[in-house]
PDB file of C-alpha atoms in Angstrom:
ATOM      1  CA  MET A   7     267.203-121.023 190.242  1.00 94.00           C
ATOM      2  CA  PHE A   8     270.496-121.984 191.591  1.00 98.00           C
ATOM      3  CA  GLU A   9     272.808-124.911 189.316  1.00 98.00           C
ATOM      4  CA  GLN A  10     275.616-126.514 190.185  1.00 98.00           C
ATOM      5  CA  VAL A  11     279.180-125.591 187.573  1.00 98.00           C
ATOM      6  CA  LYS A  12     279.266-128.432 184.932  1.00 97.00           C
ATOM      7  CA  LEU A  13     282.287-130.663 185.032  1.00 98.00           C
ATOM      8  CA  GLY A  14     284.468-130.053 181.873  1.00 96.00           C
ATOM      9  CA  TYR A  15     286.152-133.465 182.997  1.00 97.00           C
ATOM     10  CA  ALA A  16     284.420-137.102 184.088  1.00 97.00           C
ATOM     11  CA  SER A  17     284.739-138.283 187.660  1.00 97.00           C
ATOM     12  CA  ASN A  18     288.097-139.656 187.496  1.00 98.00           C
ATOM     13  CA  GLY A  19     289.487-136.899 184.972  1.00 98.00           C
ATOM     14  CA  LEU A  20     291.528-135.562 187.463  1.00 98.00           C
ATOM     15  CA  GLU A  21     293.687-138.609 188.389  1.00 98.00           C
ATOM     16  CA  PRO A  22     296.062-138.924 190.128  1.00 97.00           C
ATOM     17  CA  GLN A  23     295.884-135.825 191.926  1.00 98.00           C
ATOM     18  CA  ILE A  24     292.206-136.111 193.047  1.00 98.00           C
ATOM     19  CA  ASP A  25     290.206-139.398 192.838  1.00 98.00           C
ATOM     20  CA  ALA A  26     287.234-140.498 191.397  1.00 98.00           C
ATOM     21  CA  THR A  27     285.486-141.560 194.470  1.00 98.00           C
ATOM     22  CA  THR A  28     286.265-137.950 195.563  1.00 98.00           C
ATOM     23  CA  ILE A  29     284.860-136.061 192.709  1.00 98.00           C
ATOM     24  CA  GLU A  30     281.498-138.149 192.800  1.00 98.00           C
ATOM     25  CA  THR A  31     281.260-137.457 197.053  1.00 98.00           C
ATOM     26  CA  HIS A  32     282.638-133.950 197.270  1.00 98.00           C
ATOM     27  CA  TYR A  33     280.703-132.853 193.796  1.00 98.00           C
ATOM     28  CA  GLY A  34     277.844-135.185 193.828  1.00 98.00           C
ATOM     29  CA  LYS A  35     277.176-135.074 197.115  1.00 98.00           C
ATOM     30  CA  HIS A  36     278.121-132.284 199.472  1.00 98.00           C
ATOM     31  CA  HIS A  37     278.295-129.692 196.531  1.00 98.00           C
ATOM     32  CA  ALA A  38     274.904-130.910 195.672  1.00 98.00           C
ATOM     33  CA  LEU A  39     273.360-130.471 199.030  1.00 98.00           C
ATOM     34  CA  TYR A  40     274.898-126.606 199.479  1.00 98.00           C
ATOM     35  CA  THR A  41     272.539-126.114 195.842  1.00 98.00           C
ATOM     36  CA  LYS A  42     269.534-127.616 197.222  1.00 98.00           C
ATOM     37  CA  ASN A  43     269.870-125.892 200.637  1.00 98.00           C
ATOM     38  CA  LEU A  44     270.554-122.525 198.852  1.00 98.00           C
ATOM     39  CA  ASN A  45     267.626-122.802 196.568  1.00 98.00           C
ATOM     40  CA  ASP A  46     265.047-123.681 199.727  1.00 98.00           C
ATOM     41  CA  ALA A  47     266.507-121.142 201.545  1.00 98.00           C
ATOM     42  CA  ALA A  48     266.459-118.221 198.706  1.00 97.00           C
ATOM     43  CA  GLU A  49     263.507-118.811 197.690  1.00 97.00           C
ATOM     44  CA  LYS A  50     262.079-118.541 201.379  1.00 96.00           C
ATOM     45  CA  ALA A  51     263.893-115.638 201.989  1.00 96.00           C
ATOM     46  CA  GLY A  52     262.429-113.787 198.557  1.00 96.00           C
ATOM     47  CA  VAL A  53     266.200-113.771 197.041  1.00 96.00           C
ATOM     48  CA  MET A  54     266.086-116.175 193.960  1.00 96.00           C
ATOM     49  CA  ASP A  55     265.864-113.383 191.631  1.00 95.00           C
ATOM     50  CA  LYS A  56     269.572-112.124 192.724  1.00 96.00           C
ATOM     51  CA  ASP A  57     272.789-113.766 191.210  1.00 96.00           C
ATOM     52  CA  ILE A  58     274.699-115.140 194.161  1.00 98.00           C
ATOM     53  CA  GLU A  59     277.526-112.902 193.889  1.00 97.00           C
ATOM     54  CA  GLU A  60     274.972-110.004 195.269  1.00 97.00           C
ATOM     55  CA  LEU A  61     273.294-112.530 197.400  1.00 97.00           C
ATOM     56  CA  LEU A  62     276.088-113.183 199.351  1.00 98.00           C
ATOM     57  CA  ALA A  63     277.070-109.959 199.261  1.00 97.00           C
ATOM     58  CA  SER A  64     273.569-108.437 200.684  1.00 96.00           C
ATOM     59  CA  LEU A  65     273.584-111.007 203.469  1.00 96.00           C
ATOM     60  CA  ASP A  66     272.400-108.299 205.907  1.00 94.00           C
ATOM     61  CA  SER A  67     269.476-107.432 203.962  1.00 94.00           C
ATOM     62  CA  VAL A  68     268.017-110.524 204.993  1.00 95.00           C
ATOM     63  CA  SER A  69     266.076-109.698 208.072  1.00 94.00           C
ATOM     64  CA  ASP A  70     265.564-112.979 209.508  1.00 96.00           C
ATOM     65  CA  GLU A  71     268.234-114.221 211.158  1.00 96.00           C
ATOM     66  CA  ALA A  72     267.697-118.213 210.484  1.00 97.00           C
ATOM     67  CA  LEU A  73     267.373-117.667 206.602  1.00 97.00           C
ATOM     68  CA  ARG A  74     270.666-114.988 207.154  1.00 97.00           C
ATOM     69  CA  LYS A  75     272.905-117.511 208.598  1.00 97.00           C
ATOM     70  CA  ALA A  76     271.105-120.554 205.838  1.00 98.00           C
ATOM     71  CA  LEU A  77     271.894-118.097 202.565  1.00 98.00           C
ATOM     72  CA  ARG A  78     275.491-117.750 203.921  1.00 97.00           C
ATOM     73  CA  ASN A  79     276.629-121.345 204.699  1.00 98.00           C
ATOM     74  CA  ASN A  80     275.047-122.594 201.852  1.00 98.00           C
ATOM     75  CA  GLY A  81     274.868-119.953 199.758  1.00 98.00           C
ATOM     76  CA  GLY A  82     278.787-120.175 200.648  1.00 98.00           C
ATOM     77  CA  GLY A  83     278.977-123.378 199.679  1.00 98.00           C
ATOM     78  CA  PHE A  84     277.736-123.251 196.629  1.00 98.00           C
ATOM     79  CA  TYR A  85     279.483-120.458 195.592  1.00 98.00           C
ATOM     80  CA  ASN A  86     282.759-121.249 196.661  1.00 98.00           C
ATOM     81  CA  HIS A  87     282.476-124.908 194.766  1.00 98.00           C
ATOM     82  CA  ASN A  88     281.604-123.954 191.772  1.00 98.00           C
ATOM     83  CA  LEU A  89     284.413-121.558 191.653  1.00 98.00           C
ATOM     84  CA  TYR A  90     286.486-124.530 192.615  1.00 98.00           C
ATOM     85  CA  PHE A  91     285.324-127.147 190.531  1.00 98.00           C
ATOM     86  CA  SER A  92     285.415-124.854 187.667  1.00 98.00           C
ATOM     87  CA  THR A  93     289.019-123.936 187.713  1.00 98.00           C
ATOM     88  CA  LEU A  94     290.872-127.457 187.594  1.00 98.00           C
ATOM     89  CA  SER A  95     291.764-129.525 185.059  1.00 97.00           C
ATOM     90  CA  ALA A  96     293.916-131.451 183.820  1.00 94.00           C
ATOM     91  CA  GLU A  97     295.021-129.560 180.847  1.00 94.00           C
ATOM     92  CA  GLY A  98     298.476-128.242 181.548  1.00 90.00           C
ATOM     93  CA  ASN A  99     297.945-124.906 181.789  1.00 94.00           C
ATOM     94  CA  THR A 100     300.021-125.179 185.168  1.00 95.00           C
ATOM     95  CA  GLU A 101     301.209-121.467 184.858  1.00 96.00           C
ATOM     96  CA  PRO A 102     299.824-117.701 184.748  1.00 97.00           C
ATOM     97  CA  VAL A 103     299.182-116.054 181.709  1.00 95.00           C
ATOM     98  CA  GLY A 104     298.583-112.613 179.710  1.00 97.00           C
ATOM     99  CA  ASP A 105     297.174-110.004 181.679  1.00 98.00           C
ATOM    100  CA  LEU A 106     297.094-112.069 185.070  1.00 98.00           C
ATOM    101  CA  LYS A 107     300.337-113.104 185.158  1.00 98.00           C
ATOM    102  CA  VAL A 108     301.742-109.657 184.391  1.00 98.00           C
ATOM    103  CA  LYS A 109     299.750-108.727 187.697  1.00 98.00           C
ATOM    104  CA  ILE A 110     300.634-111.745 189.736  1.00 98.00           C
ATOM    105  CA  ASP A 111     304.875-110.644 188.511  1.00 98.00           C
ATOM    106  CA  GLU A 112     303.835-106.426 189.720  1.00 98.00           C
ATOM    107  CA  LYS A 113     302.201-107.725 193.407  1.00 98.00           C
ATOM    108  CA  PHE A 114     303.838-110.820 194.225  1.00 98.00           C
ATOM    109  CA  GLY A 115     307.500-111.201 192.531  1.00 98.00           C
ATOM    110  CA  ASN A 116     306.458-113.946 190.413  1.00 98.00           C
ATOM    111  CA  TYR A 117     304.441-117.065 190.138  1.00 98.00           C
ATOM    112  CA  ALA A 118     306.472-118.992 192.447  1.00 98.00           C
ATOM    113  CA  THR A 119     306.098-116.287 195.589  1.00 98.00           C
ATOM    114  CA  LEU A 120     302.142-116.248 195.155  1.00 98.00           C
ATOM    115  CA  LYS A 121     302.138-120.279 195.276  1.00 98.00           C
ATOM    116  CA  GLU A 122     303.976-119.887 198.712  1.00 98.00           C
ATOM    117  CA  GLU A 123     301.704-117.696 199.487  1.00 98.00           C
ATOM    118  CA  LEU A 124     298.248-119.232 198.883  1.00 98.00           C
ATOM    119  CA  THR A 125     299.571-122.669 200.284  1.00 98.00           C
ATOM    120  CA  LYS A 126     300.292-121.276 203.739  1.00 98.00           C
ATOM    121  CA  LEU A 127     297.028-119.932 203.888  1.00 98.00           C
ATOM    122  CA  ALA A 128     295.332-122.538 202.851  1.00 98.00           C
ATOM    123  CA  LEU A 129     297.791-125.199 205.519  1.00 98.00           C
ATOM    124  CA  GLY A 130     297.146-122.082 208.013  1.00 98.00           C
ATOM    125  CA  GLN A 131     293.663-122.177 207.894  1.00 97.00           C
ATOM    126  CA  PHE A 132     292.409-124.195 211.265  1.00 96.00           C
ATOM    127  CA  GLY A 133     290.216-126.427 210.508  1.00 96.00           C
ATOM    128  CA  SER A 134     287.615-126.076 207.635  1.00 98.00           C
ATOM    129  CA  GLY A 135     287.696-123.614 205.192  1.00 98.00           C
ATOM    130  CA  TRP A 136     289.289-121.836 201.943  1.00 98.00           C
ATOM    131  CA  ALA A 137     292.520-119.859 200.541  1.00 98.00           C
ATOM    132  CA  TRP A 138     291.753-117.514 198.073  1.00 98.00           C
ATOM    133  CA  LEU A 139     293.014-115.858 195.028  1.00 98.00           C
ATOM    134  CA  SER A 140     291.136-112.561 194.744  1.00 98.00           C
ATOM    135  CA  ALA A 141     290.636-109.690 192.299  1.00 98.00           C
ATOM    136  CA  ASN A 142     288.832-105.881 192.349  1.00 98.00           C
ATOM    137  CA  LYS A 143     287.410-103.937 189.185  1.00 97.00           C
ATOM    138  CA  ALA A 144     290.311-101.890 189.608  1.00 97.00           C
ATOM    139  CA  GLY A 145     292.201-105.617 188.410  1.00 97.00           C
ATOM    140  CA  ASP A 146     293.450-105.410 191.915  1.00 98.00           C
ATOM    141  CA  LEU A 147     295.069-109.143 193.709  1.00 98.00           C
ATOM    142  CA  MET A 148     294.646-109.804 197.222  1.00 98.00           C
ATOM    143  CA  VAL A 149     295.067-113.342 198.654  1.00 98.00           C
ATOM    144  CA  SER A 150     293.186-114.337 201.962  1.00 98.00           C
ATOM    145  CA  ALA A 151     291.905-117.478 203.888  1.00 98.00           C
ATOM    146  CA  SER A 152     288.199-117.677 204.800  1.00 98.00           C
ATOM    147  CA  PRO A 153     286.352-120.304 207.695  1.00 98.00           C
ATOM    148  CA  ASN A 154     284.187-122.301 206.939  1.00 98.00           C
ATOM    149  CA  GLN A 155     282.169-121.132 203.566  1.00 98.00           C
ATOM    150  CA  ASP A 156     282.689-117.769 203.847  1.00 98.00           C
ATOM    151  CA  ASN A 157     284.722-116.233 201.256  1.00 98.00           C
ATOM    152  CA  PRO A 158     285.807-111.914 200.607  1.00 98.00           C
ATOM    153  CA  ILE A 159     282.546-111.006 199.147  1.00 98.00           C
ATOM    154  CA  SER A 160     280.673-112.348 202.077  1.00 97.00           C
ATOM    155  CA  GLU A 161     283.547-110.595 204.475  1.00 97.00           C
ATOM    156  CA  GLY A 162     282.714-107.277 202.688  1.00 97.00           C
ATOM    157  CA  THR A 163     286.281-106.825 200.967  1.00 97.00           C
ATOM    158  CA  GLY A 164     285.309-105.632 198.040  1.00 96.00           C
ATOM    159  CA  PHE A 165     287.072-108.353 196.204  1.00 98.00           C
ATOM    160  CA  ILE A 166     285.925-110.995 193.668  1.00 98.00           C
ATOM    161  CA  PRO A 167     287.712-114.373 194.328  1.00 98.00           C
ATOM    162  CA  ILE A 168     289.550-115.949 191.163  1.00 98.00           C
ATOM    163  CA  LEU A 169     290.445-119.229 192.306  1.00 98.00           C
ATOM    164  CA  ALA A 170     289.323-121.099 195.386  1.00 98.00           C
ATOM    165  CA  ILE A 171     291.732-123.383 196.945  1.00 98.00           C
ATOM    166  CA  ASP A 172     289.010-126.145 199.022  1.00 98.00           C
ATOM    167  CA  VAL A 173     290.769-126.819 202.623  1.00 98.00           C
ATOM    168  CA  TRP A 174     287.744-128.644 204.049  1.00 98.00           C
ATOM    169  CA  GLU A 175     288.606-132.596 205.106  1.00 97.00           C
ATOM    170  CA  HIS A 176     285.810-133.790 202.859  1.00 97.00           C
ATOM    171  CA  ALA A 177     288.080-132.396 199.471  1.00 98.00           C
ATOM    172  CA  TYR A 178     290.978-134.384 200.123  1.00 98.00           C
ATOM    173  CA  TYR A 179     290.490-136.838 202.670  1.00 97.00           C
ATOM    174  CA  LEU A 180     289.669-139.895 200.912  1.00 96.00           C
ATOM    175  CA  ASN A 181     293.113-139.420 199.169  1.00 96.00           C
ATOM    176  CA  TYR A 182     295.344-137.966 201.307  1.00 98.00           C
ATOM    177  CA  LYS A 183     294.448-138.472 205.285  1.00 97.00           C
ATOM    178  CA  ASN A 184     295.431-135.836 206.903  1.00 97.00           C
ATOM    179  CA  LEU A 185     298.264-134.829 204.824  1.00 98.00           C
ATOM    180  CA  ARG A 186     296.559-131.550 203.749  1.00 98.00           C
ATOM    181  CA  ALA A 187     300.614-130.301 202.464  1.00 98.00           C
ATOM    182  CA  ASP A 188     300.039-133.064 200.042  1.00 98.00           C
ATOM    183  CA  TYR A 189     296.752-132.485 198.725  1.00 98.00           C
ATOM    184  CA  VAL A 190     297.198-128.685 198.229  1.00 98.00           C
ATOM    185  CA  ALA A 191     300.719-128.719 196.376  1.00 98.00           C
ATOM    186  CA  LYS A 192     299.010-131.547 194.518  1.00 98.00           C
ATOM    187  CA  LEU A 193     296.424-129.204 193.323  1.00 98.00           C
ATOM    188  CA  PHE A 194     298.194-126.803 191.914  1.00 98.00           C
ATOM    189  CA  GLU A 195     299.277-129.373 189.369  1.00 98.00           C
ATOM    190  CA  ILE A 196     295.594-129.065 187.952  1.00 98.00           C
ATOM    191  CA  ILE A 197     294.164-125.722 188.376  1.00 98.00           C
ATOM    192  CA  ASP A 198     293.813-124.277 184.402  1.00 98.00           C
ATOM    193  CA  TRP A 199     295.430-120.898 185.293  1.00 98.00           C
ATOM    194  CA  LYS A 200     294.422-120.348 181.390  1.00 98.00           C
ATOM    195  CA  LEU A 201     290.860-120.639 183.412  1.00 98.00           C
ATOM    196  CA  VAL A 202     291.462-118.121 186.289  1.00 98.00           C
ATOM    197  CA  GLU A 203     292.445-115.825 183.537  1.00 98.00           C
ATOM    198  CA  ALA A 204     288.929-115.700 182.093  1.00 98.00           C
ATOM    199  CA  ASN A 205     287.884-115.463 185.642  1.00 98.00           C
ATOM    200  CA  TYR A 206     290.072-112.168 186.222  1.00 98.00           C
ATOM    201  CA  GLN A 207     289.131-110.693 183.090  1.00 98.00           C
ATOM    202  CA  ARG A 208     285.417-111.127 184.008  1.00 97.00           C
ATOM    203  CA  VAL A 209     286.080-108.997 187.472  1.00 98.00           C
ATOM    204  CA  LYS A 210     288.089-106.448 186.053  1.00 94.00           C
ATOM    205  CA  ALA A 211     285.399-105.774 182.898  1.00 87.00           C
TER     206      ALA A 211
END
């Protein structure tokens, strides 16, 4: 059974960057519904034995078009939100660390440039979607954006996301209204790069 990631903070633990009502609505309602719908679709499709990354990477093996669509949308919603919520904290680890920092400096020149590129992708995503920092087993990095609940796994890129920036309006509209740029800027204040580094090490392992 697929389960929502457990939050490492209280619903008001990310204030003022993200308010408690947004967390309660975003995690407690939107993410919970994606999780329920994923489990329902996975059971019908007979794919409950797969982990979520394997499932998203093998959607073409599901012959029923309606179930395949349900798994893509709800599986993506489940996976994307698990990643998003799990890399946020108010611990103040706001700069890349470890091997990931070395690779960021090598690939992008410095963290400031990476931040600019991710911000540009997040703001440039038309409508609902995501911006990503992803890695592959060789330790290479990639930035990209995806519409709706797609991600680099379901898109077949060979990369695994290690950081997600959610730009669906439900992620920020209660507090920031239509000011997506303000939300993205504030989000970088609560991204915990120690947790992103742990994701990077997991992908390389």
